[in-house]
Short mmCIF file of C-alpha atoms in Angstrom, two decimals:
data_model
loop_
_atom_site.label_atom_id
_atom_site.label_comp_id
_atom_site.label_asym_id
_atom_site.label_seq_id
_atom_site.Cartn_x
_atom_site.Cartn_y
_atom_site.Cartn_z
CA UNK A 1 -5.52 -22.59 -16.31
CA UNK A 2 -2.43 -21.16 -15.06
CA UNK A 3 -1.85 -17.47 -15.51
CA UNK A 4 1.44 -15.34 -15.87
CA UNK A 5 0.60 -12.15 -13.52
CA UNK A 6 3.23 -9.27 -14.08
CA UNK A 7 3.50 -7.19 -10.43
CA UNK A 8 5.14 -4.04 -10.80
CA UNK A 9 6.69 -3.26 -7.37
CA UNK A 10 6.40 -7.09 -6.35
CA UNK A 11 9.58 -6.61 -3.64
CA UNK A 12 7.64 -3.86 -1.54
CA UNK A 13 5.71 -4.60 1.34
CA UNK A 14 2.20 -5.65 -0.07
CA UNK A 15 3.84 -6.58 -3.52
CA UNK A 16 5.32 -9.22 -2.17
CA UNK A 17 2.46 -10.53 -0.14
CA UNK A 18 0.30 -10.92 -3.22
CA UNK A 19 3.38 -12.82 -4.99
CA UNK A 20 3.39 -14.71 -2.16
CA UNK A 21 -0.27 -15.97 -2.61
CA UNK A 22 0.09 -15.69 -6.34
CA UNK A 23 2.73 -17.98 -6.21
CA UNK A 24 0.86 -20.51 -3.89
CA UNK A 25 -1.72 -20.47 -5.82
CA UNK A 26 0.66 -22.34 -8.61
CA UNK A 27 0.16 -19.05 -10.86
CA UNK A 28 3.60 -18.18 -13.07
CA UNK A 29 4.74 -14.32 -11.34
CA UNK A 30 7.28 -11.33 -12.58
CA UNK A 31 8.31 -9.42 -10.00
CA UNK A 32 9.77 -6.10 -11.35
CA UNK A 33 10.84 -3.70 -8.83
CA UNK A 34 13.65 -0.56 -8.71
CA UNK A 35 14.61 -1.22 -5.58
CA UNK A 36 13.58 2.14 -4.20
CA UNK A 37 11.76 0.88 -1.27
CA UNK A 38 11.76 -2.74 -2.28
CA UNK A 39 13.97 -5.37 -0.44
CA UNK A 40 14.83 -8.04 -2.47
CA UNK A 41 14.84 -10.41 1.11
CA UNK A 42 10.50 -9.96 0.89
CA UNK A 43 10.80 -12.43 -1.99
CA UNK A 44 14.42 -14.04 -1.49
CA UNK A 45 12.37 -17.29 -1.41
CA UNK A 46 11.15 -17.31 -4.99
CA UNK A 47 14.30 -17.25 -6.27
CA UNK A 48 14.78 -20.03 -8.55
CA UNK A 49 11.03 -21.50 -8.40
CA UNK A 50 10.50 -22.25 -11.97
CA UNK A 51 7.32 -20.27 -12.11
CA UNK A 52 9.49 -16.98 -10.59
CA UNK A 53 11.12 -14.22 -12.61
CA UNK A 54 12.91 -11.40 -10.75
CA UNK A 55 13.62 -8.26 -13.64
CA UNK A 56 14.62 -5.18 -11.58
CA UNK A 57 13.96 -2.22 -13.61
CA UNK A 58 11.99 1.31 -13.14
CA UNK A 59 8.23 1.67 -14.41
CA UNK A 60 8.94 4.95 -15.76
CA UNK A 61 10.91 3.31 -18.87
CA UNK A 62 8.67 0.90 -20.69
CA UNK A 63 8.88 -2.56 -20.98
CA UNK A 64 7.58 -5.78 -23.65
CA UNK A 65 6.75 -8.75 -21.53
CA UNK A 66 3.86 -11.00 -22.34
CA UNK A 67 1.09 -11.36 -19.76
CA UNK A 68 -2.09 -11.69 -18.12
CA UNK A 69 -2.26 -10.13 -15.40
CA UNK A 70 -0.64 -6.81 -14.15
CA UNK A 71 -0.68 -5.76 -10.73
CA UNK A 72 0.63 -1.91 -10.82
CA UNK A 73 2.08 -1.33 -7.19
CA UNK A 74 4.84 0.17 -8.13
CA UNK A 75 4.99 3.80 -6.12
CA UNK A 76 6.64 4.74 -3.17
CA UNK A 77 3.35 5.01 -0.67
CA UNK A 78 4.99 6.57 2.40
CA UNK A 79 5.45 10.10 2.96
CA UNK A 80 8.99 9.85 3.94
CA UNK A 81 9.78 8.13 1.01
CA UNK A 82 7.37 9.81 -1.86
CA UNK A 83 8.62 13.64 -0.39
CA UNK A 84 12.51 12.22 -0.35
CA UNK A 85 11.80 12.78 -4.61
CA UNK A 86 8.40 14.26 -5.20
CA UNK A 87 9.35 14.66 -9.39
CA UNK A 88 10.40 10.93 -9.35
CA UNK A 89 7.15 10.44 -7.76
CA UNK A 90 5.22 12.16 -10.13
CA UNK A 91 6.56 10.64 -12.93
CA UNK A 92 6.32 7.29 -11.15
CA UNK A 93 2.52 7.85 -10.92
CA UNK A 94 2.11 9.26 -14.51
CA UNK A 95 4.36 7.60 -16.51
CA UNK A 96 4.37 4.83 -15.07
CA UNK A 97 0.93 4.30 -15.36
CA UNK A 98 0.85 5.20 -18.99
CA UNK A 99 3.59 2.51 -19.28
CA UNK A 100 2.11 -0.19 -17.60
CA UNK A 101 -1.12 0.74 -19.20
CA UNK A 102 0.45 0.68 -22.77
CA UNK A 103 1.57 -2.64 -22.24
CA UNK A 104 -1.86 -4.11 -20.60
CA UNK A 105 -3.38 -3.23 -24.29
CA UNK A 106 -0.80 -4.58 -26.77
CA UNK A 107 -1.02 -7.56 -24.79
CA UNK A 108 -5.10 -8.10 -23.77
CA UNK A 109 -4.18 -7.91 -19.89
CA UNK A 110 -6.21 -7.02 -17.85
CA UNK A 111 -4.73 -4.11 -15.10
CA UNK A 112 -5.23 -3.56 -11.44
CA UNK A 113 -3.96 -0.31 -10.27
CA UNK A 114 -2.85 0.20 -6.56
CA UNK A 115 -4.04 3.41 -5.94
CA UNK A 116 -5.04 5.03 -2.57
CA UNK A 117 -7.09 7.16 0.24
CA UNK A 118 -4.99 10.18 -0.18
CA UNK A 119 -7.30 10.55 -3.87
CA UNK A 120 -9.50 11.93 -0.83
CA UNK A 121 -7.44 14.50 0.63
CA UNK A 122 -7.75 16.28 4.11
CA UNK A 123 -11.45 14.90 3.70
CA UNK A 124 -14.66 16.75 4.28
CA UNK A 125 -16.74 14.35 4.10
CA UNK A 126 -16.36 11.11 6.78
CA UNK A 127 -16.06 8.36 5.93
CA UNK A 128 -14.96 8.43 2.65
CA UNK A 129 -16.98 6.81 -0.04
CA UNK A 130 -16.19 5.93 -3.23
CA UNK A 131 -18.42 8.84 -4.97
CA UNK A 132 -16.35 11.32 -2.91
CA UNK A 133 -14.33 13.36 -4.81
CA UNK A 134 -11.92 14.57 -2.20
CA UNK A 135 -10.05 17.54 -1.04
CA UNK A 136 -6.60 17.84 -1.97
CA UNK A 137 -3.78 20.97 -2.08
CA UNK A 138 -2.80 20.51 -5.78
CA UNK A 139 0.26 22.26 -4.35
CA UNK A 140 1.27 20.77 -0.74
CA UNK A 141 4.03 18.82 -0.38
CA UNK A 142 1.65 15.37 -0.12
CA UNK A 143 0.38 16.24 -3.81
CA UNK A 144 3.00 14.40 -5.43
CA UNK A 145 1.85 11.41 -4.46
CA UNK A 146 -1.85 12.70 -3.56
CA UNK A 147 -2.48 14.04 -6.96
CA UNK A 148 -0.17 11.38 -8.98
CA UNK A 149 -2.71 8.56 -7.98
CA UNK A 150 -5.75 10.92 -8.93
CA UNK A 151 -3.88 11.18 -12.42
CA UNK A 152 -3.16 7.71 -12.52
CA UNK A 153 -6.47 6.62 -11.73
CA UNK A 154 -7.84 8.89 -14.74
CA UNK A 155 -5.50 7.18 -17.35
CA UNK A 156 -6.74 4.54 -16.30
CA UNK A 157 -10.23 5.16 -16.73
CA UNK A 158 -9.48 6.98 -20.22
CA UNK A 159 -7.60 3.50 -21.58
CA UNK A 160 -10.97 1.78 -20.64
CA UNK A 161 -13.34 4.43 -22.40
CA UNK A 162 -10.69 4.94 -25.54
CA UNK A 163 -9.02 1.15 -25.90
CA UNK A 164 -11.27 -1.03 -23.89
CA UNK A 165 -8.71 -1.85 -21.69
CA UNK A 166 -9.55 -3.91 -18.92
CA UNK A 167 -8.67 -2.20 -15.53
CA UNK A 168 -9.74 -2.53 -11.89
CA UNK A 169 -8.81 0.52 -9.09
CA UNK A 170 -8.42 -0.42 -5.65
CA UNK A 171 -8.26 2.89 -3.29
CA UNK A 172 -5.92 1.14 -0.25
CA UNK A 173 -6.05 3.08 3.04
CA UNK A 174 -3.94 2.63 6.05
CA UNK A 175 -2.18 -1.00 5.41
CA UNK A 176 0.05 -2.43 8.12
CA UNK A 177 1.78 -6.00 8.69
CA UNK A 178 5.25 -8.07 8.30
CA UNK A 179 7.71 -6.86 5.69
CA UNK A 180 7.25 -2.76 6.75
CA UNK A 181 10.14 -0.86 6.29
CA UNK A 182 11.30 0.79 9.57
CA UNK A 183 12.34 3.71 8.34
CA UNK A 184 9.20 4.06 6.57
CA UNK A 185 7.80 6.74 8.14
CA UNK A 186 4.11 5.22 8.24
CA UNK A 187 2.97 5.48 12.13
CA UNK A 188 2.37 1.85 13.09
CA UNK A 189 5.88 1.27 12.01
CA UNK A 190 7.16 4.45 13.57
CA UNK A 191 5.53 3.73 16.85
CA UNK A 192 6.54 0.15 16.79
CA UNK A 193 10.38 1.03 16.11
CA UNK A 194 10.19 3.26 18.51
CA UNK A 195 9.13 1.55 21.40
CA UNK A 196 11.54 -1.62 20.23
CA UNK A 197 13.97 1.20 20.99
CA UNK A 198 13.09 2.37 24.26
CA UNK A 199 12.45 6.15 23.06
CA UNK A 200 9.24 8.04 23.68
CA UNK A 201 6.65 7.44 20.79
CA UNK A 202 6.31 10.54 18.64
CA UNK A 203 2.71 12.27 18.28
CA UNK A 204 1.74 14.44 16.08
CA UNK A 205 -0.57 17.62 17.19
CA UNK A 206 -2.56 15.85 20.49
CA UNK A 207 -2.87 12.51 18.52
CA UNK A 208 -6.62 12.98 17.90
CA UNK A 209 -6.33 12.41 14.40
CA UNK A 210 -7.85 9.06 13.36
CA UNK A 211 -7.35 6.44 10.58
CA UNK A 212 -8.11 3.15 9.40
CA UNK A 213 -5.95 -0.14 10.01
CA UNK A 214 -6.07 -2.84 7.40
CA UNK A 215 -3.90 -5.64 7.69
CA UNK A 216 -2.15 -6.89 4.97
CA UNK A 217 -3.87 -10.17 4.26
CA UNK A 218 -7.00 -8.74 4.47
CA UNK A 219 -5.97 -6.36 1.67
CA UNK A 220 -4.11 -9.22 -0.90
CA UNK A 221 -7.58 -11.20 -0.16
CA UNK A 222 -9.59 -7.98 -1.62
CA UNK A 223 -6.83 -7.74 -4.47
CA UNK A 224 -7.39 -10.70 -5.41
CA UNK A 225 -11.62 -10.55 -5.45
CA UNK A 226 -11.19 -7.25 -7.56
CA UNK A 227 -9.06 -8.14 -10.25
CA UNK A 228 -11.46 -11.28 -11.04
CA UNK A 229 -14.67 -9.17 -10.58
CA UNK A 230 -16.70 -7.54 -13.23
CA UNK A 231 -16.31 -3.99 -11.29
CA UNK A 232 -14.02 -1.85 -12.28
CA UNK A 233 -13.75 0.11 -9.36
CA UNK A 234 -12.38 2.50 -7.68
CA UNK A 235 -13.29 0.29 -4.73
CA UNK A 236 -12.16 1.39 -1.50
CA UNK A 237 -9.95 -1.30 -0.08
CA UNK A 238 -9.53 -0.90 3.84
CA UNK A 239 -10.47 -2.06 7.30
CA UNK A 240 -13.44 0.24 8.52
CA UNK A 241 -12.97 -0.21 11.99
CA UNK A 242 -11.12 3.74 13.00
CA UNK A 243 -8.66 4.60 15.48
CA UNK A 244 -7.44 7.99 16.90
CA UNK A 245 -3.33 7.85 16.44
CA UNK A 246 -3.45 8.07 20.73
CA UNK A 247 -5.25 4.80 20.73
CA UNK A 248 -2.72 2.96 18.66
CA UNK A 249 -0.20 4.51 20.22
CA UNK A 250 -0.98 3.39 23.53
CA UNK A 251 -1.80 -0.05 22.03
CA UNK A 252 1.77 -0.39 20.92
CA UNK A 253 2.99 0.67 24.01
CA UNK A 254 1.37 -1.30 26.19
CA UNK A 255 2.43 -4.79 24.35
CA UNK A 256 6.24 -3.49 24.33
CA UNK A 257 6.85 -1.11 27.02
CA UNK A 258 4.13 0.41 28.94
CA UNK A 259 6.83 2.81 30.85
CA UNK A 260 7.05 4.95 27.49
CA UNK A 261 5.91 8.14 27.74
CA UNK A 262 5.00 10.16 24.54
CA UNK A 263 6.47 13.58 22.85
CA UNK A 264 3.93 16.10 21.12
CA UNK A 265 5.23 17.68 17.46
CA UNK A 266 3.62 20.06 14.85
CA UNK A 267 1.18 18.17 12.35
CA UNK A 268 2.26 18.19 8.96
CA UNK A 269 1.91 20.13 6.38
CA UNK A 270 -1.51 19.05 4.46
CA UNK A 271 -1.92 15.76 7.09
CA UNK A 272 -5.53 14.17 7.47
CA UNK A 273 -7.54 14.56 10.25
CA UNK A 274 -9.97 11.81 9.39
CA UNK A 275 -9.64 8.64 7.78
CA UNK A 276 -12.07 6.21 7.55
CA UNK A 277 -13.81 3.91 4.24
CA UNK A 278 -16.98 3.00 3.53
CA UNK A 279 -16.90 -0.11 2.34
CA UNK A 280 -20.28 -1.06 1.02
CA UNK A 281 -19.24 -1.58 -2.44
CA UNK A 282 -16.29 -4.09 -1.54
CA UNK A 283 -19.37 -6.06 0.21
CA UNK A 284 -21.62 -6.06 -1.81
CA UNK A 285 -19.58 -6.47 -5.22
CA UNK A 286 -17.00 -8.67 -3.54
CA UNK A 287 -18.43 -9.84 -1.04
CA UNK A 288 -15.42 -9.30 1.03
CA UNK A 289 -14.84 -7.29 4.66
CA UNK A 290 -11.70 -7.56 6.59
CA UNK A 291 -11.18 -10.33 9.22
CA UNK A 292 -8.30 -9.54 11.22
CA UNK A 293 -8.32 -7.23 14.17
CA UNK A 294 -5.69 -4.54 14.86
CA UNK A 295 -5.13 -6.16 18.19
CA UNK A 296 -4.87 -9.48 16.15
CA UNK A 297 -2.49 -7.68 13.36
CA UNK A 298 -0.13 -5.59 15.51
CA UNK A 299 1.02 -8.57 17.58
CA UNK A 300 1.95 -10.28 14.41
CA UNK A 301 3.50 -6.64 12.62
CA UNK A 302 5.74 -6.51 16.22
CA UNK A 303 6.63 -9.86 16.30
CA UNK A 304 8.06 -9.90 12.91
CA UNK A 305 9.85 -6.59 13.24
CA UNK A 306 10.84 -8.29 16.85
CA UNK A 307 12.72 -10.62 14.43
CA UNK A 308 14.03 -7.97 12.26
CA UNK A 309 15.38 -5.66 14.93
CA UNK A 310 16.30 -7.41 18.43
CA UNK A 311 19.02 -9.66 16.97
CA UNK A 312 21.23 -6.53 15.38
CA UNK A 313 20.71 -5.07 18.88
CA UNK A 314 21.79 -8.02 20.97
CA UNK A 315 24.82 -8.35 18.38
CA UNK A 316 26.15 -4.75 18.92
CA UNK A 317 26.03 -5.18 22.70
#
């Protein structure tokens, strides 16, 4: 039976890969997004499908739609972007939980909530399982974002206790692939700009911190197996295989420009050292893992942006 999925933030970078496959899939989709770091080209191509609505509006003011599904994306999820406002960020997270999560029970739909490894903190523990209650500065610059998801993810987990509402949390870490922003701030797309651009690749401290690369279709693919599974979560969502920030530097390099040399700045305020997920319960309860490499996924993340950026050069010069 066809479903009507509501995704909150559907013109972002993994919203609209999972309209994408929602949409394939034959499903009906409303894509609400601000605009704040959505780009209404990621889903340009839905326009006028009969089973495609477009509403652009903010989470933080409620909304009446009728639906089965909702897909709560709808944050700004780099640190560029969720510092350029923290408040708005804040309230994004909060309120526009509470929103989304008001509507999910007046209507029976069931609610998957984007939230993410930062719940975790500067980490003590590594890797980060789910029964980890992290390590977060309630007062950094990061805890707009870091301790908006923690908040979200509790209302979420009070509407289930108090109203029965059905809701799945996915913890995302590191996500990477086509449709990144380049000014995002996020360091595969920051690396990969910058060697585009023939400058030196920024590192932070000596580039011995480490995360976790997850492509994108390995996450929509785990998206997917939550929201139909009988666990509620949170279920970390991510690609277990770590990486110092060096080691993808280098990588990048060495596909665009091996001749780049690098530049060493501060670390920021509150930034991980460690990032890795255990994903045992996404096995297990899924039975999902990621399948694409980061070898596999950057040469498809630099081709696109390849696409993106080369032309405006070539039409300048």
């Amino acid at each position: 039976m066809t479903q009507r999925h509501l995704v909150t933030g559907g013109a972002g970078f993994v919203g609209s890969h999972l309209v994408d496959r929602l949409m394939e899939r034959g499903d009906e989709v409303i894509c609400l997004d601000n605009y704040f770091t959505g780009r209404k080209e990621n889903i340009r191509h839905w326009i006028g499908h009969p089973n495609f609505e477009l509403i652009r509006h903010d989470v933080t003011e409620p909304i009446k739609l009728e639906v089965d599904r909702i897909w709560h994306l709808a944050c700004p999820a780099s640190p560029v972007h969720y510092q350029f406002n923290p408040i708005k960020t804040a309230k994004t997270s909060f309120l526009g939980t509470y929103n989304m999560l008001g509507l999910a029970r007046r209507v029976g739909a069931r609610l998957l909530l984007a939230s993410t490894s930062e719940v975790y903190g500067d980490p003590e523990v590594h890797p980060q399982p789910e029964s980890y209650r992290g390590c977060v500065n309630p007062i950094g610059i990061r805890s707009c974002y870091d301790e908006g998801k923690r908040i979200a993810e509790t209302l979420c987990f009070d509407y289930h206790r108090m109203h029965g509402v059905q809701v799945r949390v996915a913890r995302i870490f590191n996500t990477y692939g086509p449709r990144m922003l380049e000014n995002d701030g996020r360091v595969v797309s920051n690396f990969i700009v910058q060697a585009l651009r023939g400058q030196p690749l920024t590192l932070y401290g000596e580039g011995t911190q480490t995360r976790s690369f997850c492509y994108v279709d390995d996450l929509v693919q785990g998206f997917l197996k939550l929201m139909e599974s009988d666990n509620t979560g949170p279920m970390n969502l991510g690609n277990p295989g770590e990486f110092t920030i060096r080691q993808l530097a280098e990588l990048v390099r060495d596909r665009i420009n091996p001749s780049l040399e690098f530049v060493l700045e501060p670390l920021p305020q509150d930034d991980p050292l460690q990032r890795q997920p255990v994903i045992e319960l996404a096995k297990s309860a899924l039975n999902w893992h990621p399948k694409i490499n980061l070898s596999e996924g950057l040469d498809a993340t630099i081709a696109d942006f390849k696409k993106r950026l080369i032309p405006s050069q070539e039409a300048e010069s």
